Amino acid sequence: MARINPHFTNLHTPYIFPIIEEKLADLQKNHPSATVINLGIGDIALPLVPAVVQAICQATEEMGHSTTRKGYGPSEGYPFLRKAIANHEYAHLDISWEEIFISDGTNTDTVNLPELFAHDSRVAIPNPTYPVYLAANTMAGRASSIIALPCTEETRFVPVPPDQPCDLIFLCSPNNPTGVALNRKELQAWVDYARSSHAIIIYDNAYVSFIRSPDVPLSIYEIEGAKEVAIECRSFSKSAGFTGLRCAYTIVPRSLPDGLHSMWKRRQATKSNGVAYPIQRGAEATFSKEGQFQVKAQVASYLEQATYLFDGLQKLGHLCYGGIDAPYIWWKTPKDLSSWDFFDRLLEQCHLIAVPGQGFGSYGEGYVRLSAFTTPNQAEEALCRIQQL
Ligand code: MLT
């Protein structure tokens, strides 16, 4: 008799984004003429940049000719993309292209990496943070070995090393949803903690391209000792609008203990057939001169919307955080409303979609997250509606 994985019953809350999709569908059904402003899921608002479109079209064309066709690619990713990443992003940090693994998303990598670790590993996870870390470890049977790292106003929303040992640590910086990034000193404290407790850090750096503060490292490998304890994940989703294309990469250094690099290579070879060739060519194009110019302009535009929304909310007397090194604004709900009540109010009265902070963890209660992946017109309209709330 087939027996289901019993750990799924430990998932006490549904995944946040499908619930929001349902709420949006209900609103559209009940108010078909409403123009909804979606500052919910962090999805792109601008089209793919021309350099990427051109590279993808050209690569697809290659696949239509017998001399240049491509079948299965290497499961770790094509060397042309791995080398472009190594040269462009990691040359000064002495990361070799063979330590870089291409995948279809940081989501995919952060939920698969725990497979490399023992079943009874103790896992430290910030609260609030990107909800998949907790859900994936719960599905894997680690619900009772989770150590929550509260990120509250008192800690400036920064997770601090716990006073108990743990084996695996998830850090998302700049953090989704709070938009707060770890500075050099804070990240050094985590690396030191991981070294002294023989733990491994899974560092979700998907929002690196939004970092502007000089004291926030662009890579965990800028921190002394990190190559012995950290795996870094980055994505083209937010830096180059690849949410619908799917391409990301993860650094698994050879200097990690216990052959983790070889284990990940083995795991990927077995369980992944890699990312489509044209998509990898598109990702490579983001590192060309015109590609860089174009994708940086998009990121700058999203950050401008973050600043606009942040300043606008503050002028209206609201308390908010983030929005500096990240495309997210962490907005304290007025009048102590619960995050779901405030979400409903924004939806019903402003036709505006936010994300209830509670969906990112219990310490997210009392906040909503606004995404700045939007256009200037939409951001302006959103503030007008909020003003009338
Ligand atoms: C978010 O809105 O938190 C992210 O866009 C979701 C994701 O990256 O999967």
XYZ file of N, CA, C and O in Angstrom, residues 10-176:
668
model
N 2.263 18.501 8.652
C 2.839 19.526 9.540
C 2.868 20.908 8.890
O 3.360 21.869 9.488
N 2.407 20.989 7.653
C 2.330 22.304 6.992
C 1.040 22.965 7.462
O -0.038 22.613 7.005
N 1.186 23.886 8.423
C -0.035 24.396 9.051
C -0.669 25.565 8.305
O -1.822 25.900 8.530
N 0.110 26.217 7.439
C -0.498 27.333 6.680
C -0.310 27.077 5.194
O 0.738 26.581 4.775
N -1.313 27.426 4.375
C -1.149 27.259 2.924
C -0.095 28.226 2.390
O 0.246 29.216 3.067
N 0.425 27.956 1.203
C 1.431 28.849 0.612
C 0.748 30.168 0.263
O -0.366 30.194 -0.264
N 1.421 31.266 0.584
C 0.772 32.572 0.564
C 0.318 33.035 -0.834
O -0.783 33.568 -0.997
N 1.168 32.812 -1.862
C 0.855 33.448 -3.148
C -0.402 32.884 -3.830
O -1.189 33.662 -4.380
N -0.652 31.566 -3.783
C -1.911 31.091 -4.369
C -3.153 31.651 -3.660
O -4.178 31.891 -4.302
N -3.070 31.896 -2.331
C -4.243 32.457 -1.635
C -4.521 33.860 -2.182
O -5.663 34.259 -2.397
N -3.428 34.608 -2.405
C -3.603 35.979 -2.902
C -4.198 35.945 -4.311
O -5.073 36.746 -4.650
N -3.729 34.981 -5.122
C -4.284 34.832 -6.475
C -5.787 34.594 -6.409
O -6.557 35.161 -7.179
N -6.209 33.753 -5.444
C -7.649 33.474 -5.296
C -8.411 34.732 -4.895
O -9.484 35.015 -5.414
N -7.826 35.496 -3.970
C -8.491 36.723 -3.517
C -8.622 37.704 -4.685
O -9.632 38.381 -4.829
N -7.577 37.749 -5.512
C -7.596 38.642 -6.673
C -8.687 38.193 -7.656
O -9.457 39.018 -8.160
N -8.759 36.876 -7.891
C -9.776 36.352 -8.822
C -11.182 36.676 -8.315
O -12.059 37.075 -9.089
N -11.389 36.562 -6.983
C -12.702 36.886 -6.402
C -13.045 38.352 -6.640
O -14.159 38.696 -7.015
N -12.047 39.207 -6.409
C -12.283 40.647 -6.584
C -12.667 40.939 -8.029
O -13.618 41.685 -8.306
N -11.930 40.313 -8.963
C -12.204 40.575 -10.376
C -13.580 40.050 -10.791
O -14.236 40.633 -11.641
N -13.987 38.959 -10.126
C -15.309 38.402 -10.431
C -16.413 39.338 -9.887
O -17.368 39.667 -10.577
N -16.198 39.815 -8.655
C -17.228 40.640 -8.026
C -17.232 42.089 -8.528
O -18.237 42.772 -8.468
N -16.058 42.568 -8.961
C -15.960 43.954 -9.475
C -15.234 43.918 -10.816
O -14.068 44.303 -10.908
N -15.924 43.461 -11.872
C -15.215 43.258 -13.148
C -14.587 44.529 -13.704
O -13.610 44.464 -14.449
N -15.113 45.698 -13.322
C -14.547 46.918 -13.917
C -13.396 47.498 -13.075
O -12.781 48.492 -13.458
N -13.110 46.867 -11.928
C -12.063 47.426 -11.049
C -10.689 47.318 -11.707
O -10.363 46.298 -12.300
N -9.908 48.388 -11.615
C -8.510 48.278 -12.073
C -7.653 48.000 -10.838
O -7.540 48.842 -9.946
N -7.120 46.820 -10.825
C -6.371 46.385 -9.649
C -4.905 46.771 -9.815
O -4.333 46.635 -10.899
N -4.306 47.258 -8.736
C -2.854 47.514 -8.745
C -2.210 46.393 -7.948
O -2.510 46.212 -6.762
N -1.347 45.639 -8.618
C -0.773 44.463 -7.967
C 0.632 44.744 -7.453
O 1.597 44.753 -8.207
N 0.730 45.016 -6.157
C 2.049 45.172 -5.520
C 2.255 43.976 -4.581
O 2.794 44.092 -3.495
N 1.753 42.815 -5.043
C 1.836 41.586 -4.257
C 3.109 40.830 -4.591
O 4.206 41.244 -4.205
N 2.969 39.741 -5.331
C 4.149 38.934 -5.644
C 5.183 39.787 -6.383
O 4.830 40.671 -7.170
N 6.463 39.530 -6.095
C 7.540 40.322 -6.704
C 7.802 39.879 -8.124
O 8.841 39.278 -8.405
N 6.847 40.160 -8.990
C 7.010 39.747 -10.391
C 7.263 40.975 -11.258
O 6.821 42.078 -10.922
N 7.917 40.740 -12.390
C 8.363 41.865 -13.210
C 7.200 42.692 -13.766
O 6.128 42.171 -14.041
N 7.468 43.998 -13.932
C 6.463 44.897 -14.507
C 6.952 45.454 -15.844
O 6.222 46.134 -16.536
N 8.219 45.168 -16.168
C 8.806 45.711 -17.404
C 9.139 44.557 -18.345
O 9.397 43.437 -17.898
N 9.144 44.815 -19.663
C 9.438 43.728 -20.608
C 10.907 43.329 -20.564
O 11.749 44.076 -20.058
N 11.195 42.151 -21.118
C 12.597 41.706 -21.218
C 13.408 42.732 -21.983
O 12.899 43.315 -22.956
N 14.660 42.906 -21.617
C 15.475 43.919 -22.310
C 15.887 43.393 -23.695
O 15.998 42.173 -23.898
N 16.118 44.305 -24.654
C 16.411 43.889 -26.038
C 17.621 42.956 -26.155
O 17.588 42.008 -26.952
N 18.672 43.174 -25.353
C 19.870 42.319 -25.487
C 19.524 40.865 -25.187
O 20.027 39.941 -25.842
N 18.653 40.634 -24.232
C 18.261 39.272 -23.849
C 17.361 38.670 -24.934
O 17.556 37.523 -25.357
N 16.405 39.447 -25.399
C 15.480 38.951 -26.432
C 16.285 38.521 -27.664
O 16.073 37.428 -28.214
N 17.202 39.362 -28.049
C 18.008 39.075 -29.250
C 18.828 37.791 -29.066
O 18.871 36.937 -29.956
N 19.439 37.632 -27.914
C 20.267 36.435 -27.671
C 19.416 35.172 -27.667
O 19.813 34.126 -28.197
N 18.222 35.252 -27.087
C 17.337 34.071 -27.028
C 16.863 33.710 -28.438
O 16.846 32.530 -28.815
N 16.493 34.727 -29.211
C 16.025 34.459 -30.591
C 17.147 33.806 -31.404
O 16.916 32.816 -32.109
N 18.321 34.346 -31.275
C 19.460 33.812 -32.040
C 19.760 32.370 -31.631
O 20.000 31.508 -32.473
N 19.705 32.087 -30.335
C 19.998 30.730 -29.855
C 18.912 29.753 -30.297
O 19.194 28.594 -30.622
N 17.666 30.234 -30.333
C 16.566 29.365 -30.780
C 16.737 29.050 -32.261
O 16.532 27.912 -32.699
N 17.139 30.048 -33.009
C 17.405 29.872 -34.442
C 18.496 28.800 -34.637
O 18.357 27.902 -35.465
N 19.544 28.871 -33.829
C 20.631 27.867 -33.909
C 20.081 26.461 -33.744
O 20.539 25.519 -34.388
N 19.105 26.316 -32.870
C 18.571 24.977 -32.579
C 17.769 24.407 -33.748
O 17.487 23.217 -33.793
N 17.416 25.284 -34.689
C 16.645 24.844 -35.856
C 17.511 24.428 -37.027
O 16.995 24.228 -38.125
N 18.803 24.324 -36.829
C 19.716 23.920 -37.921
C 20.517 22.703 -37.473
O 20.981 22.657 -36.330
N 20.703 21.777 -38.417
C 21.354 20.525 -38.014
C 22.789 20.743 -37.539
O 23.274 20.029 -36.665
N 23.464 21.766 -38.058
C 24.871 21.952 -37.655
C 24.996 22.616 -36.281
O 26.027 22.484 -35.624
N 23.972 23.329 -35.877
C 24.095 24.072 -34.596
C 23.041 23.649 -33.564
O 22.894 24.292 -32.531
N 22.323 22.563 -33.854
C 21.261 22.143 -32.920
C 21.865 21.766 -31.560
O 23.050 21.437 -31.474
N 21.029 21.802 -30.557
C 21.480 21.422 -29.206
C 20.479 20.419 -28.627
O 19.278 20.631 -28.722
N 20.984 19.383 -28.023
C 20.122 18.444 -27.317
C 20.277 18.678 -25.830
O 20.307 19.818 -25.381
N 20.403 17.597 -25.068
C 20.624 17.760 -23.627
C 21.878 18.598 -23.394
O 22.909 18.375 -24.030
N 21.770 19.521 -22.463
C 22.955 20.298 -22.083
C 23.551 19.723 -20.816
O 22.967 18.823 -20.206
N 24.704 20.254 -20.377
C 25.285 19.774 -19.117
C 24.370 20.131 -17.936
O 23.825 21.243 -17.904
N 24.194 19.196 -17.009
C 23.242 19.479 -15.922
C 23.728 20.621 -15.029
O 22.916 21.291 -14.385
N 25.037 20.861 -15.005
C 25.524 21.997 -14.173
C 25.363 23.330 -14.893
O 25.624 24.376 -14.329
N 24.999 23.299 -16.184
C 24.914 24.528 -16.969
C 26.031 24.558 -18.004
O 27.056 23.879 -17.843
N 25.821 25.332 -19.064
C 26.851 25.445 -20.112
C 28.045 26.234 -19.583
O 27.864 27.264 -18.904
N 29.264 25.783 -19.940
C 30.455 26.518 -19.499
C 30.440 27.994 -19.909
O 30.918 28.838 -19.160
N 29.828 28.338 -21.083
C 29.873 29.755 -21.494
C 29.193 30.635 -20.449
O 29.653 31.742 -20.162
N 28.084 30.141 -19.846
C 27.383 30.960 -18.851
C 28.120 30.918 -17.508
O 28.282 31.948 -16.844
N 28.602 29.745 -17.136
C 29.312 29.626 -15.855
C 30.572 30.508 -15.868
O 30.899 31.160 -14.879
N 31.231 30.550 -17.033
C 32.452 31.377 -17.124
C 32.097 32.865 -17.118
O 32.804 33.675 -16.512
N 30.993 33.210 -17.792
C 30.588 34.627 -17.810
C 30.283 35.088 -16.381
O 30.656 36.192 -15.970
N 29.609 34.243 -15.600
C 29.280 34.608 -14.205
C 30.568 34.739 -13.388
O 30.764 35.701 -12.641
N 31.454 33.740 -13.558
C 32.712 33.769 -12.786
C 33.494 35.043 -13.098
O 33.974 35.733 -12.189
N 33.595 35.385 -14.377
C 34.394 36.562 -14.762
C 33.742 37.855 -14.321
O 34.406 38.766 -13.825
N 32.433 37.902 -14.480
C 31.759 39.172 -14.241
C 31.476 39.418 -12.765
O 31.580 40.543 -12.270
N 31.100 38.363 -12.045
C 30.622 38.546 -10.669
C 31.610 38.112 -9.585
O 31.516 38.557 -8.464
N 32.498 37.173 -9.927
C 33.283 36.553 -8.848
C 34.788 36.568 -9.061
O 35.517 35.969 -8.264
N 35.280 37.231 -10.135
C 36.720 37.175 -10.424
C 37.531 37.640 -9.217
O 38.515 37.013 -8.824
N 37.087 38.720 -8.566
C 37.843 39.290 -7.440
C 37.719 38.419 -6.188
O 38.408 38.633 -5.204
N 36.821 37.433 -6.212
C 36.609 36.608 -5.020
C 37.182 35.202 -5.189
O 37.007 34.343 -4.325
N 37.843 35.008 -6.323
C 38.535 33.755 -6.552
C 37.594 32.543 -6.496
O 37.909 31.521 -5.895
N 36.445 32.697 -7.128
C 35.510 31.567 -7.281
C 35.707 31.051 -8.701
O 35.655 31.841 -9.660
N 35.899 29.754 -8.853
C 36.134 29.243 -10.208
C 34.798 28.915 -10.881
O 33.792 28.644 -10.206
N 34.795 28.943 -12.213
C 33.525 28.708 -12.933
C 32.974 27.317 -12.643
O 31.770 27.094 -12.694
N 33.863 26.384 -12.274
C 33.371 25.026 -11.990
C 32.647 24.922 -10.646
O 32.023 23.901 -10.351
N 32.750 25.967 -9.842
C 32.016 25.978 -8.565
C 30.617 26.593 -8.734
O 29.862 26.689 -7.769
N 30.285 26.982 -9.969
C 29.007 27.658 -10.247
C 28.063 26.678 -10.951
O 28.425 26.087 -11.970
N 26.878 26.520 -10.407
C 25.886 25.584 -10.956
C 24.660 26.379 -11.414
O 24.083 27.130 -10.621
N 24.269 26.157 -12.666
C 23.103 26.864 -13.214
C 21.840 26.059 -12.888
O 21.857 24.824 -12.962
N 20.759 26.772 -12.580
C 19.492 26.069 -12.313
C 18.330 26.916 -12.811
O 18.539 28.026 -13.318
N 17.122 26.414 -12.616
C 15.960 27.174 -13.102
C 15.429 28.149 -12.060
O 14.427 28.811 -12.302
N 16.053 28.237 -10.899
C 15.574 29.228 -9.937
C 16.230 29.087 -8.578
O 16.640 27.994 -8.173
N 16.310 30.199 -7.875
C 16.826 30.167 -6.506
C 15.853 29.429 -5.603
O 16.251 28.748 -4.656
N 14.584 29.543 -5.917
C 13.582 28.762 -5.175
C 13.967 27.277 -5.249
O 14.101 26.593 -4.224
N 14.176 26.788 -6.468
C 14.518 25.380 -6.672
C 15.757 24.997 -5.859
O 15.775 23.961 -5.187
N 16.803 25.817 -5.937
C 18.052 25.452 -5.255
C 17.911 25.492 -3.733
O 18.391 24.590 -3.045
N 17.258 26.522 -3.223
C 17.187 26.610 -1.757
C 16.335 25.477 -1.172
O 16.557 25.059 -0.042
N 15.368 24.977 -1.953
C 14.585 23.861 -1.404
C 15.263 22.512 -1.641
O 14.990 21.551 -0.927
N 16.165 22.435 -2.628
C 16.841 21.152 -2.890
C 18.133 20.977 -2.094
O 18.513 19.848 -1.767
N 18.820 22.075 -1.801
C 20.111 21.960 -1.109
C 20.042 21.192 0.217
O 20.962 20.415 0.530
N 18.962 21.348 1.005
C 18.923 20.594 2.268
C 19.008 19.080 2.098
O 19.361 18.363 3.039
N 18.749 18.579 0.885
C 18.916 17.134 0.620
C 20.329 16.644 0.916
O 20.553 15.461 1.114
N 21.297 17.569 0.881
C 22.696 17.170 1.110
C 22.980 16.913 2.585
O 24.061 16.439 2.928
N 22.020 17.267 3.439
C 22.308 17.217 4.875
C 21.458 16.162 5.581
O 20.401 15.773 5.084
N 21.973 15.748 6.738
C 21.312 14.663 7.469
C 19.865 15.024 7.793
O 19.528 16.199 8.001
N 19.074 13.989 7.834
C 17.639 14.142 8.048
C 17.331 14.905 9.347
O 16.408 15.702 9.406
N 18.157 14.637 10.389
C 17.842 15.256 11.683
C 18.625 16.553 11.922
O 18.818 16.966 13.059
N 19.056 17.191 10.828
C 19.791 18.468 10.983
C 18.899 19.515 11.646
O 17.701 19.596 11.350
N 19.546 20.315 12.501
C 18.804 21.430 13.116
C 18.935 22.640 12.189
O 20.061 23.012 11.821
N 17.799 23.213 11.809
C 17.805 24.230 10.753
C 17.350 25.582 11.298
O 16.210 25.711 11.772
N 18.227 26.577 11.205
C 17.862 27.923 11.663
C 17.299 28.723 10.498
O 17.911 28.795 9.428
N 16.125 29.298 10.717
C 15.437 30.028 9.641
C 14.911 31.357 10.186
O 14.194 31.373 11.199
N 15.261 32.484 9.534
C 14.717 33.763 10.005
C 13.192 33.769 9.934
O 12.596 33.039 9.154
N 12.601 34.619 10.764
C 11.143 34.749 10.785
C 10.843 36.222 10.978
O 11.165 36.763 12.024
N 10.299 36.937 9.974
C 9.812 36.435 8.699
C 10.920 36.326 7.654
O 11.928 37.034 7.715
N 10.674 35.440 6.694
C 11.536 35.359 5.516
C 10.773 34.655 4.396
O 9.584 34.325 4.548
N 11.468 34.413 3.302
C 10.869 33.731 2.150
C 10.311 32.381 2.640
O 11.068 31.557 3.189
N 9.012 32.143 2.476
C 8.381 31.027 3.197
C 8.780 29.629 2.733
O 8.508 28.662 3.432
N 9.424 29.507 1.596
C 9.705 28.154 1.105
C 10.759 27.422 1.944
O 10.765 26.199 1.978
N 11.651 28.155 2.620
C 12.678 27.442 3.416
C 11.997 26.603 4.495
O 12.332 25.442 4.703
N 11.056 27.246 5.190
C 10.372 26.533 6.270
C 9.501 25.413 5.697
O 9.532 24.277 6.190
N 8.758 25.725 4.641
C 7.841 24.716 4.085
C 8.622 23.508 3.565
O 8.243 22.356 3.817
N 9.729 23.741 2.867
C 10.488 22.622 2.281
C 11.097 21.756 3.380
O 11.089 20.522 3.295
N 11.626 22.386 4.433
C 12.212 21.595 5.520
C 11.142 20.868 6.321
O 11.391 19.790 6.857
N 9.953 21.442 6.372
C 8.831 20.764 7.035
C 8.439 19.527 6.224
O 8.272 18.435 6.766
N 8.313 19.693 4.905
C 7.967 18.548 4.045
C 9.012 17.442 4.169
O 8.709 16.268 4.009
N 10.260 17.844 4.431
C 11.343 16.861 4.534
C 11.430 16.237 5.925
O 12.358 15.467 6.202
N 10.499 16.602 6.808
C 10.446 15.947 8.119
C 11.246 16.639 9.195
O 11.566 16.046 10.219
N 11.552 17.935 8.998
C 12.377 18.632 10.001
C 11.567 19.630 10.835
O 12.164 20.519 11.453
N 10.242 19.489 10.844
C 9.405 20.493 11.531
C 9.832 20.696 12.979
O 9.827 21.813 13.496
N 10.258 19.596 13.632
C 10.586 19.744 15.059
C 12.046 20.167 15.258
O 12.489 20.337 16.389
N 12.806 20.310 14.158
C 14.209 20.744 14.329
C 14.440 22.136 13.777
O 15.550 22.487 13.411
N 13.362 22.920 13.686
C 13.527 24.287 13.168
C 13.808 25.234 14.336
O 13.123 25.193 15.358
N 14.822 26.073 14.140
C 15.118 27.110 15.143
C 14.737 28.446 14.493
O 15.341 28.838 13.488
N 13.713 29.100 15.040
C 13.256 30.364 14.443
C 14.166 31.503 14.876
O 14.561 31.587 16.044
N 14.529 32.359 13.933
C 15.375 33.521 14.224
C 14.505 34.774 14.067
O 14.286 35.231 12.945
N 13.973 35.303 15.178
C 13.040 36.430 15.054
C 13.705 37.672 14.460
O 14.808 38.054 14.862
N 13.052 38.268 13.479
C 13.528 39.529 12.888
C 12.462 40.566 13.193
O 11.421 40.606 12.534
N 12.726 41.373 14.209
C 11.708 42.301 14.701
C 12.235 43.735 14.651
O 13.429 43.960 14.413
N 11.329 44.658 14.948
C 11.746 46.072 14.995
C 12.925 46.238 15.957
O 13.833 47.019 15.712
N 12.907 45.472 17.061
C 13.960 45.595 18.087
C 15.332 45.208 17.536
O 16.343 45.759 17.940
N 15.371 44.233 16.617
C 16.674 43.816 16.059
C 16.918 44.489 14.701
O 17.747 44.032 13.930
N 16.191 45.531 14.397
C 16.253 46.212 13.086
C 15.968 45.195 11.967
O 16.460 45.302 10.879
N 15.183 44.185 12.306
C 14.781 43.112 11.371
C 15.956 42.251 10.918
O 15.896 41.593 9.889
N 17.039 42.288 11.700
C 18.224 41.495 11.356
C 18.201 40.204 12.168
O 18.008 40.251 13.385
N 18.390 39.043 11.541
C 18.474 37.805 12.326
C 19.841 37.725 13.017
O 20.857 38.054 12.406
N 19.841 37.339 14.282
C 21.128 37.218 14.985
C 21.380 35.752 15.335
O 20.436 34.984 15.548
N 22.671 35.336 15.387
C 22.974 33.932 15.673
C 22.333 33.481 16.990
O 22.354 34.227 17.977
N 21.747 32.294 17.013
C 21.060 31.835 18.222
C 22.060 31.409 19.293
O 23.228 31.184 18.995
N 21.579 31.280 20.530
C 22.494 30.841 21.582
C 22.438 29.325 21.741
O 22.647 28.785 22.811
N 22.084 28.637 20.689
C 22.117 27.166 20.690
C 22.727 26.711 19.368
O 22.707 27.466 18.388
N 23.289 25.510 19.313
C 23.913 25.080 18.063
C 22.890 24.716 17.007
O 21.765 24.336 17.324
N 23.262 24.890 15.745
C 22.404 24.418 14.651
C 23.324 23.923 13.534
O 24.533 24.141 13.575
N 22.766 23.244 12.569
C 23.585 22.612 11.523
C 23.482 23.339 10.196
O 24.444 23.412 9.440
N 22.297 23.824 9.929
C 22.033 24.451 8.642
C 21.380 25.805 8.929
O 20.494 25.893 9.782
N 21.839 26.843 8.198
C 21.300 28.184 8.448
C 20.846 28.781 7.124
O 21.628 28.817 6.164
N 19.617 29.236 7.076
C 19.144 29.954 5.896
C 19.241 31.446 6.173
O 18.757 31.908 7.215
N 19.870 32.180 5.263
C 19.869 33.638 5.373
C 19.459 34.197 4.030
O 19.974 33.747 2.994
N 18.547 35.133 4.040
C 18.130 35.799 2.806
C 18.492 37.268 3.003
O 17.972 37.919 3.903
N 19.424 37.761 2.187
C 19.849 39.154 2.358
C 20.170 39.743 1.000
O 20.994 39.173 0.282
N 19.533 40.859 0.679
C 18.460 41.583 1.326
C 17.265 40.663 1.559
O 16.905 39.896 0.666
N 16.696 40.799 2.761
C 15.678 39.822 3.147
C 14.340 40.105 2.468
O 13.887 41.241 2.380
N 13.766 39.048 1.974
C 12.393 39.061 1.508
C 11.569 38.490 2.663
O 11.835 37.349 3.059
